[in-house]
Coordinates of C-alpha atoms and ligand atoms in Angstrom, one line a residue:
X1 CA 8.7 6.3 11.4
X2 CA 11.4 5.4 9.4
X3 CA 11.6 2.1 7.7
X4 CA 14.5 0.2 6.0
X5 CA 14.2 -2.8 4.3
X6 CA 18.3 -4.7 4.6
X7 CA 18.8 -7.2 2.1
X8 CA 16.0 -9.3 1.9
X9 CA 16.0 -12.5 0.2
X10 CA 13.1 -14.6 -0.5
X11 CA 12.7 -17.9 -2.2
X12 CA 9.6 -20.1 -2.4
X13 CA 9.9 -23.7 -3.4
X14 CA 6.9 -25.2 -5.2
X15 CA 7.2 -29.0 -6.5
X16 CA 11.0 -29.3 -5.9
X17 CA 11.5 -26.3 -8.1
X18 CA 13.1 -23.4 -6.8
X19 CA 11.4 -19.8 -7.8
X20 CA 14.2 -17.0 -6.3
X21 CA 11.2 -13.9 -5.9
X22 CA 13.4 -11.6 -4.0
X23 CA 17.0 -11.0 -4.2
X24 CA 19.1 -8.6 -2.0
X25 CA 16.2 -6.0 -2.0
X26 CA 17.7 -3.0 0.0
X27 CA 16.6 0.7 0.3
X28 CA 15.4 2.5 2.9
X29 CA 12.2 5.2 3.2
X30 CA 12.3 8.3 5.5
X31 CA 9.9 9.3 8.3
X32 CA 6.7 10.7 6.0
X33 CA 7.8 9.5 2.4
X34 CA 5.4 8.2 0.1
X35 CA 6.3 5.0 -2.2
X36 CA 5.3 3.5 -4.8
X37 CA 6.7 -0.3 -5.9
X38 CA 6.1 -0.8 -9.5
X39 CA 6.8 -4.3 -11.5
X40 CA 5.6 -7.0 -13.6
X41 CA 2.8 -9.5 -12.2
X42 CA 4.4 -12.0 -10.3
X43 CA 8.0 -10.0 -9.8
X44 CA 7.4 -10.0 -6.0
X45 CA 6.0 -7.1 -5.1
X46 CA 3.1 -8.3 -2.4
X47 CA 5.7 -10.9 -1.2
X48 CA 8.1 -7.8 -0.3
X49 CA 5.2 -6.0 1.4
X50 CA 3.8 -8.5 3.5
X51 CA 7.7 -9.6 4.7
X52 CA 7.3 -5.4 5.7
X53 CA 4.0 -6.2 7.3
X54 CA 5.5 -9.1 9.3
X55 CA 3.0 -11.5 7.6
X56 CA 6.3 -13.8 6.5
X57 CA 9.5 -13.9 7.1
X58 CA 12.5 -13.3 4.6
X59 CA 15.3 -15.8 4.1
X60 CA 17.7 -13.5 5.1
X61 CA 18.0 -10.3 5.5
X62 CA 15.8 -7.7 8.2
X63 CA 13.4 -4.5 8.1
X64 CA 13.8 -1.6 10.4
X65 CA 11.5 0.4 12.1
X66 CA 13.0 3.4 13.8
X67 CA 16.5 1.2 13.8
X68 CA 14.4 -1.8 15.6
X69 CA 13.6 -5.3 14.1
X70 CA 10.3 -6.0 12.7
X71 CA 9.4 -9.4 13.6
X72 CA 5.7 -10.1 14.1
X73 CA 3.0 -7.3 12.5
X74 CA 1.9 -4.7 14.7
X75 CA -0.2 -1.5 15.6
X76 CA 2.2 0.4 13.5
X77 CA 1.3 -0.7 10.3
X78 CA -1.7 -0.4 8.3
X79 CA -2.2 -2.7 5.7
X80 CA -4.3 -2.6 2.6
X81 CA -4.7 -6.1 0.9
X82 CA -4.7 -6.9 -2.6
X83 CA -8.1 -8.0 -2.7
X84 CA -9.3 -6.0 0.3
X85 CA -9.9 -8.9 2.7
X86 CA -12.5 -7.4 4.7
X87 CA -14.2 -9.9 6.6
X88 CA -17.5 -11.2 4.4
X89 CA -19.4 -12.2 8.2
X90 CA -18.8 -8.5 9.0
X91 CA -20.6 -5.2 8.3
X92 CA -19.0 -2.3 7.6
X93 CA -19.7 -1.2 11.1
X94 CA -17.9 -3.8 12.6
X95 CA -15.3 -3.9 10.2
X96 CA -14.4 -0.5 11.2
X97 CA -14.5 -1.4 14.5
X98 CA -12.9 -4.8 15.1
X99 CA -8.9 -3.3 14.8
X100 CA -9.8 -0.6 17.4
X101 CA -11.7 -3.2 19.4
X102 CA -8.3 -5.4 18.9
X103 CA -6.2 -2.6 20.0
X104 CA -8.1 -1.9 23.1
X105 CA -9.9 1.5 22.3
X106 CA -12.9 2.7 24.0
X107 CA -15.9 2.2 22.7
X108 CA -16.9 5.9 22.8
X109 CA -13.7 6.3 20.8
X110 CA -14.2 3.7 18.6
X111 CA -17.6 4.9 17.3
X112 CA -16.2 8.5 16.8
X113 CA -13.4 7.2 14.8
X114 CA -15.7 5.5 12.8
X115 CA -18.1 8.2 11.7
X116 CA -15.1 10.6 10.8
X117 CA -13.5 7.4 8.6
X118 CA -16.9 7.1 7.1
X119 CA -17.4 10.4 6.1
X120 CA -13.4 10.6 4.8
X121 CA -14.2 7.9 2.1
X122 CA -17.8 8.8 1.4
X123 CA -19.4 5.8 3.4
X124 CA -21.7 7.3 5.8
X125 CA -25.1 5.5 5.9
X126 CA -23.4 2.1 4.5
X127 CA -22.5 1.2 7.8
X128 CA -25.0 -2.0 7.6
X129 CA -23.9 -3.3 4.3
X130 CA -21.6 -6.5 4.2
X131 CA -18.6 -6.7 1.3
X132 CA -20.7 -8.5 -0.6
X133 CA -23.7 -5.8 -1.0
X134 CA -20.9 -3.5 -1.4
X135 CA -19.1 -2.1 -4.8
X136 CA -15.3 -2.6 -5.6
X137 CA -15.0 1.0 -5.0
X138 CA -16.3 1.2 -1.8
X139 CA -14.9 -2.0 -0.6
X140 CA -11.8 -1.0 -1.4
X141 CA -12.1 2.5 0.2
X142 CA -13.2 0.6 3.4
X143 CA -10.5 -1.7 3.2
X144 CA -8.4 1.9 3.4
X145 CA -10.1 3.4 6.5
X146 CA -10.2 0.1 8.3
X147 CA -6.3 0.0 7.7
X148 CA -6.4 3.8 8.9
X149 CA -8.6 2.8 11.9
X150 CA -5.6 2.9 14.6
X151 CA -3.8 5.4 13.4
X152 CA -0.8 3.7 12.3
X153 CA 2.6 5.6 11.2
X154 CA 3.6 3.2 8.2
X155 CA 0.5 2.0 5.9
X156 CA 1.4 -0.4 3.6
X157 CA -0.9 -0.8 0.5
X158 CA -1.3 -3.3 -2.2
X159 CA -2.8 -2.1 -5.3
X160 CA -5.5 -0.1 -3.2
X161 CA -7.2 1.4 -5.7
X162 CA -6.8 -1.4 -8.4
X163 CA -10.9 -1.8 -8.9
X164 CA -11.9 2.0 -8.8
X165 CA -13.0 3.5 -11.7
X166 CA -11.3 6.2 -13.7
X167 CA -13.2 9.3 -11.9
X168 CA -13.2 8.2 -8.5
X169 CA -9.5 6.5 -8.8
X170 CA -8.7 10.0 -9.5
X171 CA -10.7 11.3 -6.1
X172 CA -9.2 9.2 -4.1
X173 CA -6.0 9.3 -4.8
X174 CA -6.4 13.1 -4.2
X175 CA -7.8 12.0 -1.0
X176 CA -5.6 9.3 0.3
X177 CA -2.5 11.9 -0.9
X178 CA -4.0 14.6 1.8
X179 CA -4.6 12.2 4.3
X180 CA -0.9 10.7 4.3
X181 CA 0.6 13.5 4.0
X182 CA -1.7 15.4 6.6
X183 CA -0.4 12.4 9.4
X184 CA 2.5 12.6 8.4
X185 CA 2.8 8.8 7.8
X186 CA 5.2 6.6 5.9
X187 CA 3.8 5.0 2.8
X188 CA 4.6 2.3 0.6
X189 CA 2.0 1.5 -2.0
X190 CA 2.4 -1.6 -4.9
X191 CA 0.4 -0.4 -8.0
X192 CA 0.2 -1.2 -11.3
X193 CA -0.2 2.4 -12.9
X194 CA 2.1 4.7 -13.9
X195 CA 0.2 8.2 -13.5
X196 CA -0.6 7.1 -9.8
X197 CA 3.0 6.1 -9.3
X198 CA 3.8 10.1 -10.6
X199 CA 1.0 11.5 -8.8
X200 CA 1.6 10.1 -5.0
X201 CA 5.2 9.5 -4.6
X202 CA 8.0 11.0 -3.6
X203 CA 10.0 7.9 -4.6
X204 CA 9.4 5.1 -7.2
X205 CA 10.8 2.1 -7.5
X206 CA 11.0 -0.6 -10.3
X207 CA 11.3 -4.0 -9.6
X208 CA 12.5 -6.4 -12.7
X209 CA 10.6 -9.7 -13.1
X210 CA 14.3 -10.8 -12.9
X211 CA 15.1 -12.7 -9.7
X212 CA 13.4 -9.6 -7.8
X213 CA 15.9 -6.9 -8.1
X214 CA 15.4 -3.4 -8.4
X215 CA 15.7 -1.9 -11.4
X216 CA 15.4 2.2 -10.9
X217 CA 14.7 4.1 -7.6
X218 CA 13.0 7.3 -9.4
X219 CA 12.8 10.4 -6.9
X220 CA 10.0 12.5 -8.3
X221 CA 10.7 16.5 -7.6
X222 CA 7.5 18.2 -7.7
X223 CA 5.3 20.5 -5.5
X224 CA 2.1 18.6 -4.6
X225 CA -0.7 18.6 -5.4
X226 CA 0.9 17.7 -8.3
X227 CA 0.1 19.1 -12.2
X228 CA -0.9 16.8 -13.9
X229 CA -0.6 18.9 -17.2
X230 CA 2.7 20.2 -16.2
X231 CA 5.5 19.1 -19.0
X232 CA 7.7 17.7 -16.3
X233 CA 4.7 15.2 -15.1
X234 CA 4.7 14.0 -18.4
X235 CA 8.3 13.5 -18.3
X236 CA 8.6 11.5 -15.5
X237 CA 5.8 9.6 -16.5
X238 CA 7.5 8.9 -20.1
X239 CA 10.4 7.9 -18.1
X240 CA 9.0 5.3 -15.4
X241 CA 7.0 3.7 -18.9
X242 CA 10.3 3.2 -20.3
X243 CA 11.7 1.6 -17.2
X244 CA 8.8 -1.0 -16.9
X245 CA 9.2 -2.0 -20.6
X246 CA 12.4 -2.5 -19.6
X247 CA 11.2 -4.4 -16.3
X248 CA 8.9 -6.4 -18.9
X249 CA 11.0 -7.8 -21.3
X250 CA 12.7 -9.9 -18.3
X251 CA 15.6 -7.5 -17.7
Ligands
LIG301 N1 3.2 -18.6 -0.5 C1 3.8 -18.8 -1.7 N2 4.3 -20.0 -2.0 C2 4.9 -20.3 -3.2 N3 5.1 -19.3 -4.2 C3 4.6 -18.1 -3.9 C4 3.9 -17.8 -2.7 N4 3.6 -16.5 -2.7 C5 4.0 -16.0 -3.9 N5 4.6 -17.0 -4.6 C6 5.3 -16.8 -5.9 O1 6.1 -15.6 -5.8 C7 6.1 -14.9 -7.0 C8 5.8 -13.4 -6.6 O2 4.5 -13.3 -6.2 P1 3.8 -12.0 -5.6 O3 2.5 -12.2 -5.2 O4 4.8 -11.4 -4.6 O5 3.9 -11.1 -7.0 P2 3.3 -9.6 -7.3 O6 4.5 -8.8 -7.8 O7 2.6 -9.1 -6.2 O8 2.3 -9.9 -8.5 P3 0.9 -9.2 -8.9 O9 1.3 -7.9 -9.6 O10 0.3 -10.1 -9.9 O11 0.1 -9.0 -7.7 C9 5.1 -15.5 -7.9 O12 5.9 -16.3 -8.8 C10 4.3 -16.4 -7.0 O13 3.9 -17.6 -7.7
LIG302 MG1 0.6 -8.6 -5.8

């Protein structure tokens, strides 16, 4: 699916004061692109993703899937939270399980899609544990399967790795890569690190801390799985650092 994002304009209004977060945010991602949003802390970026989601609503402004208004969220999204948000009364198990139970699929179904989501992020036999017996790591790779559960055509991250570790960050972004770009699906991820930026998108974009516009839209040419030794990797990767200094120091 393709997915454009028209002019948004968001403003929250804490205390009388007004903070403008978003402001005439406009660009559009094609059928099977990968994204990332980069920006400062507090620049807007889960705000902009959840008004994608359907979570909130923009001021003004509209997102497009295939041409039709988003409204409400829907099937057709998988979302990753910031901090994972699985459900702490839940096992894994029924983590897994309660968007495919939402969505109707058979139980038979259910439990198949389950294992093979398991075994994808290296869960199988945790199926018992709740998020709080769990690691980081694997809570945030569950909080990516269960997102992948219904097989949605847009997934729509926040900082999905943030609490990995170096090694397995690594991994799984290998991992997720394959899997997105195996389905096919459309992906917009907010993270905070340059390298993954480089390594997962075909598109960056910089958001200033500024009233929330956007400060590059980086296409990033490269044959994947990407090299990360190649001089041009390191190029792009000086490049988007200079960008987010830029982003930094308020511009
Ligand atoms: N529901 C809300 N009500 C009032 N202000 C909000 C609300 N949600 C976010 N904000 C404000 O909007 C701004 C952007 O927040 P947002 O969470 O989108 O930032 P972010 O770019 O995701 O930051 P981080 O990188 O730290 O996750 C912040 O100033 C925040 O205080
Ligand atoms: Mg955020």
């Amino acid at each position: 699916m393709n997915l454009e994002v028209r002019n948004i304009d968001k403003t929250f209004i804490n205390n009388k004061e007004e903070n403008k977060v978003l402001g005439n945010i406009d660009f559009k991602v094609e059928k099977g692109q990968f994204i990332s949003l980069l920006g400062p802390s507090g620049c807007g970026k889960t705000t902009l993703l959840t008004i994608m989601a359907g979570f909130q609503k923009a001021d003004s402004g509209e997102i497009l899937l295939e041409g039709k208004k988003v409204a409400k969220p829907g099937p057709d999204r998988g979302f990753v939270f910031q901090n994972y948000a699985l459900f702490p009364w839940m096992n894994l198990r029924h983590n897994i399980m309660f968007p495919m139970k939402q969505q109707g699929v058979p139980k038979a179904q259910r439990e198949e899609r389950m294992l093979e989501l398991l075994r994808m992020a290296q869960l199988e036999g945790n199926e018992k544990l709740y998020p709080h017996q769990m690691s980081g790591g694997m809570k945030q790779r569950a909080a990516v399967i269960r997102a992948l559960a219904c097989k949605p055509q847009v997934l729509l991250m926040d900082e999905p790795l943030g609490a990995v570790d170096f090694q397995m960050r690594q991994l799984l972004q290998e991992e997720l890569e394959s899997l997105v770009m195996k389905a096919n699906i459309t992906a917009v991820m907010v993270t905070h690190d340059v390298d993954e930026a480089v390594y997962m998108s075909d598109r960056v974009i910089v958001m200033s801390r500024n009233r929330g516009k956007i400060l590059s839209d980086m296409s990033i040419e490269m044959e994947r799985p990407r090299d990360r030794k190649s001089g041009i990797y390191a190029k792009y990767k000086d490049e988007l650092t200079a960008v987010l200094k830029r982003a930094l120091d308020g511009e």
